């Protein structure tokens, strides 16, 4: 997908698991590389009809390096999905949708973007802002080009450049954010300045999760467990939990 990033398509071996698996964009699964360990990943693709799921993995550690060495046909373990995803039902209506993503952060938004474009009559205008550290770090280039060619959908590159210049109706915009902390901070402050409601800004927290079910405490922020109450929170929820200084 990009320099240091690979996408993997996973197919269920057990037909019963295939039939029972259901996923909401923004949720995550725990992927086990046998003999190495496990790590959490949001799905970057999901086909209910075909019974396949996809993850996009940056090579940044022991488990991800082991994943990058896998060959087609080899087995992995998965459990989940876990957590709370993006509130698709809550944002249905005629409000405009603004996606803001940085680097591999586009992965958890990708299924949601595709889902919304299929049911575009349920939403207003869709705008996607995407940035990465280098041109080689841009993920899902083909998707970005295809989305930009869709009716009532626009793609802009460079979050810091595009967001301040973007003309939006803050009262009628829902923002969905996934990216590195420095981008998240900039995007949230800019959205608030443009009048987007705190309850209409949703962010998926990038924080290391282990057990996925809220038992180990590894992903705890205050009294909240990212894997259980999140990983998707509205900015208002984060304020109420007094976690706003921790999302950056």
Short mmCIF file of C-alpha atoms in Angstrom, two decimals:
data_model
loop_
_atom_site.label_atom_id
_atom_site.label_comp_id
_atom_site.label_asym_id
_atom_site.label_seq_id
_atom_site.Cartn_x
_atom_site.Cartn_y
_atom_site.Cartn_z
CA UNK A 1 0.00 0.00 0.00
CA UNK A 2 2.90 2.33 0.80
CA UNK A 3 6.51 2.23 1.92
CA UNK A 4 6.64 -0.14 4.91
CA UNK A 5 2.90 -0.93 4.73
CA UNK A 6 1.33 -4.17 3.51
CA UNK A 7 -2.33 -5.17 3.25
CA UNK A 8 -3.46 -8.71 4.04
CA UNK A 9 -6.73 -10.36 2.99
CA UNK A 10 -7.85 -12.96 5.53
CA UNK A 11 -10.36 -15.72 4.89
CA UNK A 12 -12.05 -17.73 7.63
CA UNK A 13 -11.25 -21.43 7.77
CA UNK A 14 -14.39 -22.20 9.81
CA UNK A 15 -17.65 -21.52 7.88
CA UNK A 16 -19.52 -20.89 11.16
CA UNK A 17 -17.08 -18.16 12.14
CA UNK A 18 -17.42 -16.69 8.68
CA UNK A 19 -21.21 -16.54 8.99
CA UNK A 20 -21.24 -15.09 12.52
CA UNK A 21 -18.54 -12.43 12.08
CA UNK A 22 -19.92 -8.89 12.10
CA UNK A 23 -17.90 -5.70 12.07
CA UNK A 24 -18.56 -1.99 12.59
CA UNK A 25 -15.93 0.32 11.03
CA UNK A 26 -13.61 1.58 13.75
CA UNK A 27 -13.69 -1.62 15.78
CA UNK A 28 -10.54 -3.74 15.95
CA UNK A 29 -9.46 -7.35 15.99
CA UNK A 30 -6.55 -9.04 17.74
CA UNK A 31 -4.31 -10.86 15.26
CA UNK A 32 -2.05 -13.66 16.48
CA UNK A 33 1.14 -14.65 14.71
CA UNK A 34 1.72 -18.08 16.19
CA UNK A 35 4.99 -18.33 18.08
CA UNK A 36 5.51 -14.56 18.02
CA UNK A 37 2.60 -12.74 19.67
CA UNK A 38 -0.52 -10.75 18.91
CA UNK A 39 -1.40 -7.15 18.14
CA UNK A 40 -4.58 -5.13 17.55
CA UNK A 41 -5.56 -3.91 14.09
CA UNK A 42 -8.55 -2.06 12.70
CA UNK A 43 -9.96 -3.59 9.54
CA UNK A 44 -9.11 -1.77 6.33
CA UNK A 45 -11.59 -3.86 4.32
CA UNK A 46 -14.56 -6.07 5.07
CA UNK A 47 -16.88 -8.02 2.77
CA UNK A 48 -19.89 -9.59 4.47
CA UNK A 49 -20.93 -11.32 1.25
CA UNK A 50 -17.52 -12.87 0.54
CA UNK A 51 -16.67 -13.51 4.19
CA UNK A 52 -13.22 -11.96 3.97
CA UNK A 53 -11.56 -9.24 6.02
CA UNK A 54 -8.49 -7.13 5.43
CA UNK A 55 -5.89 -5.43 7.59
CA UNK A 56 -3.19 -2.96 6.60
CA UNK A 57 0.00 -3.25 8.62
CA UNK A 58 2.94 -0.89 9.06
CA UNK A 59 6.18 -2.73 9.83
CA UNK A 60 7.01 -1.18 13.20
CA UNK A 61 7.61 -4.04 15.64
CA UNK A 62 8.12 -7.74 16.24
CA UNK A 63 4.57 -8.88 15.46
CA UNK A 64 4.19 -6.62 12.43
CA UNK A 65 7.58 -7.72 11.09
CA UNK A 66 6.45 -11.34 11.42
CA UNK A 67 3.24 -10.48 9.57
CA UNK A 68 5.22 -8.86 6.76
CA UNK A 69 7.14 -12.12 6.31
CA UNK A 70 3.98 -14.23 5.91
CA UNK A 71 3.19 -15.89 2.59
CA UNK A 72 -0.22 -16.55 0.99
CA UNK A 73 -1.93 -19.60 2.48
CA UNK A 74 -0.30 -19.39 5.92
CA UNK A 75 -2.50 -19.29 9.01
CA UNK A 76 -3.06 -16.53 11.56
CA UNK A 77 -5.29 -16.41 14.62
CA UNK A 78 -7.89 -13.69 15.14
CA UNK A 79 -10.32 -12.80 17.89
CA UNK A 80 -12.87 -10.04 18.04
CA UNK A 81 -14.03 -7.66 16.81
CA UNK A 82 -13.84 -5.54 19.93
CA UNK A 83 -14.64 -2.01 20.99
CA UNK A 84 -16.96 0.69 19.78
CA UNK A 85 -16.70 1.85 16.19
CA UNK A 86 -17.76 4.98 14.36
CA UNK A 87 -21.45 5.90 14.89
CA UNK A 88 -22.73 5.28 11.37
CA UNK A 89 -26.39 5.31 12.37
CA UNK A 90 -25.99 8.52 14.37
CA UNK A 91 -24.54 10.47 11.46
CA UNK A 92 -27.13 9.39 8.91
CA UNK A 93 -29.07 12.34 7.58
CA UNK A 94 -28.23 15.28 5.40
CA UNK A 95 -25.21 16.46 7.36
CA UNK A 96 -21.89 16.76 5.55
CA UNK A 97 -19.20 14.22 6.45
CA UNK A 98 -15.56 15.26 6.81
CA UNK A 99 -12.90 12.55 7.05
CA UNK A 100 -9.46 13.60 8.28
CA UNK A 101 -6.70 10.98 8.13
CA UNK A 102 -2.94 10.82 8.39
CA UNK A 103 -0.68 8.02 7.12
CA UNK A 104 -1.83 4.53 8.05
CA UNK A 105 -4.69 6.23 9.94
CA UNK A 106 -6.68 6.04 6.72
CA UNK A 107 -7.02 2.26 7.21
CA UNK A 108 -9.87 2.27 9.80
CA UNK A 109 -11.71 4.99 7.86
CA UNK A 110 -11.50 3.17 4.52
CA UNK A 111 -14.40 0.70 5.10
CA UNK A 112 -16.56 3.52 6.43
CA UNK A 113 -15.85 5.75 3.43
CA UNK A 114 -16.74 2.92 1.05
CA UNK A 115 -19.87 2.13 3.05
CA UNK A 116 -21.02 5.75 2.98
CA UNK A 117 -20.36 6.12 -0.73
CA UNK A 118 -22.55 3.09 -1.45
CA UNK A 119 -25.37 4.66 0.60
CA UNK A 120 -24.57 8.24 -0.33
CA UNK A 121 -28.23 9.27 -0.39
CA UNK A 122 -28.19 8.99 3.41
CA UNK A 123 -25.52 11.67 3.81
CA UNK A 124 -24.62 15.13 2.63
CA UNK A 125 -21.36 16.07 0.93
CA UNK A 126 -18.38 13.82 1.70
CA UNK A 127 -14.93 15.42 1.99
CA UNK A 128 -11.68 13.56 2.65
CA UNK A 129 -8.51 15.28 3.87
CA UNK A 130 -5.43 13.08 3.80
CA UNK A 131 -1.79 13.66 4.59
CA UNK A 132 1.40 11.71 5.22
CA UNK A 133 4.98 12.51 6.17
CA UNK A 134 6.37 11.77 2.71
CA UNK A 135 4.93 10.98 -0.74
CA UNK A 136 6.17 7.40 -0.28
CA UNK A 137 4.02 7.12 2.87
CA UNK A 138 0.72 7.74 1.07
CA UNK A 139 -1.58 4.73 1.52
CA UNK A 140 -4.46 3.56 -0.69
CA UNK A 141 -3.57 5.77 -3.65
CA UNK A 142 -5.99 3.99 -5.98
CA UNK A 143 -8.84 4.41 -3.51
CA UNK A 144 -8.09 8.09 -3.04
CA UNK A 145 -8.25 8.63 -6.81
CA UNK A 146 -11.48 6.64 -7.12
CA UNK A 147 -13.13 8.50 -4.24
CA UNK A 148 -12.23 11.85 -5.76
CA UNK A 149 -14.05 10.80 -8.95
CA UNK A 150 -17.27 10.00 -7.08
CA UNK A 151 -20.18 12.39 -7.28
CA UNK A 152 -20.50 14.68 -4.24
CA UNK A 153 -17.12 13.53 -2.86
CA UNK A 154 -13.86 15.47 -2.81
CA UNK A 155 -10.34 14.51 -1.74
CA UNK A 156 -7.73 17.04 -0.63
CA UNK A 157 -4.10 16.32 0.23
CA UNK A 158 -2.28 17.93 3.13
CA UNK A 159 -4.30 18.34 6.33
CA UNK A 160 -2.45 21.39 7.65
CA UNK A 161 -2.78 23.14 4.30
CA UNK A 162 -6.30 22.08 3.34
CA UNK A 163 -8.27 22.22 6.59
CA UNK A 164 -7.84 25.95 7.36
CA UNK A 165 -8.85 26.80 3.78
CA UNK A 166 -11.81 24.41 3.68
CA UNK A 167 -15.21 26.10 3.59
CA UNK A 168 -17.66 24.13 5.74
CA UNK A 169 -20.88 24.74 7.62
CA UNK A 170 -19.76 23.82 11.12
CA UNK A 171 -23.31 23.32 12.37
CA UNK A 172 -24.04 20.75 9.67
CA UNK A 173 -20.73 18.86 9.60
CA UNK A 174 -19.68 15.61 11.27
CA UNK A 175 -15.90 15.03 11.44
CA UNK A 176 -14.25 11.60 11.71
CA UNK A 177 -10.52 11.66 12.55
CA UNK A 178 -7.79 9.01 12.50
CA UNK A 179 -4.13 9.87 12.53
CA UNK A 180 -1.02 10.65 14.56
CA UNK A 181 -1.35 12.76 17.73
CA UNK A 182 0.12 15.95 16.26
CA UNK A 183 -2.41 15.85 13.41
CA UNK A 184 -5.28 15.08 15.76
CA UNK A 185 -4.52 18.11 17.92
CA UNK A 186 -4.34 20.43 14.94
CA UNK A 187 -7.51 19.04 13.34
CA UNK A 188 -9.63 19.20 16.49
CA UNK A 189 -8.65 22.78 17.33
CA UNK A 190 -9.30 23.87 13.74
CA UNK A 191 -12.70 22.12 13.66
CA UNK A 192 -13.74 23.78 16.91
CA UNK A 193 -12.69 27.13 15.47
CA UNK A 194 -14.89 26.46 12.44
CA UNK A 195 -17.88 25.81 14.67
CA UNK A 196 -18.14 22.02 14.47
CA UNK A 197 -19.90 20.74 17.60
CA UNK A 198 -17.85 18.79 20.13
CA UNK A 199 -20.42 16.00 19.95
CA UNK A 200 -19.90 15.83 16.16
CA UNK A 201 -16.12 15.35 16.24
CA UNK A 202 -15.20 11.66 16.47
CA UNK A 203 -11.67 10.39 16.89
CA UNK A 204 -10.19 6.92 17.13
CA UNK A 205 -7.48 6.87 19.79
CA UNK A 206 -4.13 5.41 18.78
CA UNK A 207 -3.10 3.69 21.97
CA UNK A 208 -1.54 0.26 22.51
CA UNK A 209 -4.18 -2.34 23.30
CA UNK A 210 -3.42 -5.87 24.46
CA UNK A 211 -6.26 -8.01 25.82
CA UNK A 212 -9.01 -6.24 23.86
CA UNK A 213 -11.63 -6.78 26.57
CA UNK A 214 -10.68 -4.23 29.22
CA UNK A 215 -9.05 -6.63 31.69
CA UNK A 216 -5.32 -5.93 31.46
CA UNK A 217 -5.51 -2.14 31.91
CA UNK A 218 -2.76 -1.56 29.36
CA UNK A 219 -4.83 0.87 27.29
CA UNK A 220 -6.47 2.67 30.23
CA UNK A 221 -6.74 6.45 30.02
CA UNK A 222 -8.12 7.67 33.31
CA UNK A 223 -11.01 5.40 34.22
CA UNK A 224 -11.78 4.53 30.60
CA UNK A 225 -10.39 1.60 28.68
CA UNK A 226 -9.76 2.43 25.04
CA UNK A 227 -10.48 -1.15 23.97
CA UNK A 228 -13.80 -1.23 25.84
CA UNK A 229 -15.30 2.30 25.80
CA UNK A 230 -13.50 3.16 22.55
CA UNK A 231 -11.44 3.15 20.49
CA UNK A 232 -13.81 5.74 18.96
CA UNK A 233 -14.83 8.67 21.17
CA UNK A 234 -16.54 11.97 20.51
CA UNK A 235 -14.60 15.02 21.60
CA UNK A 236 -17.37 15.84 24.08
CA UNK A 237 -16.98 12.40 25.66
CA UNK A 238 -13.25 12.95 25.99
CA UNK A 239 -13.88 16.29 27.67
CA UNK A 240 -16.32 14.72 30.11
CA UNK A 241 -13.77 12.03 30.90
CA UNK A 242 -11.13 14.76 31.24
CA UNK A 243 -9.00 13.02 28.66
CA UNK A 244 -8.58 15.79 26.10
CA UNK A 245 -4.97 16.46 27.10
CA UNK A 246 -4.16 12.77 26.58
CA UNK A 247 -5.40 12.33 23.02
CA UNK A 248 -2.49 14.28 21.60
#
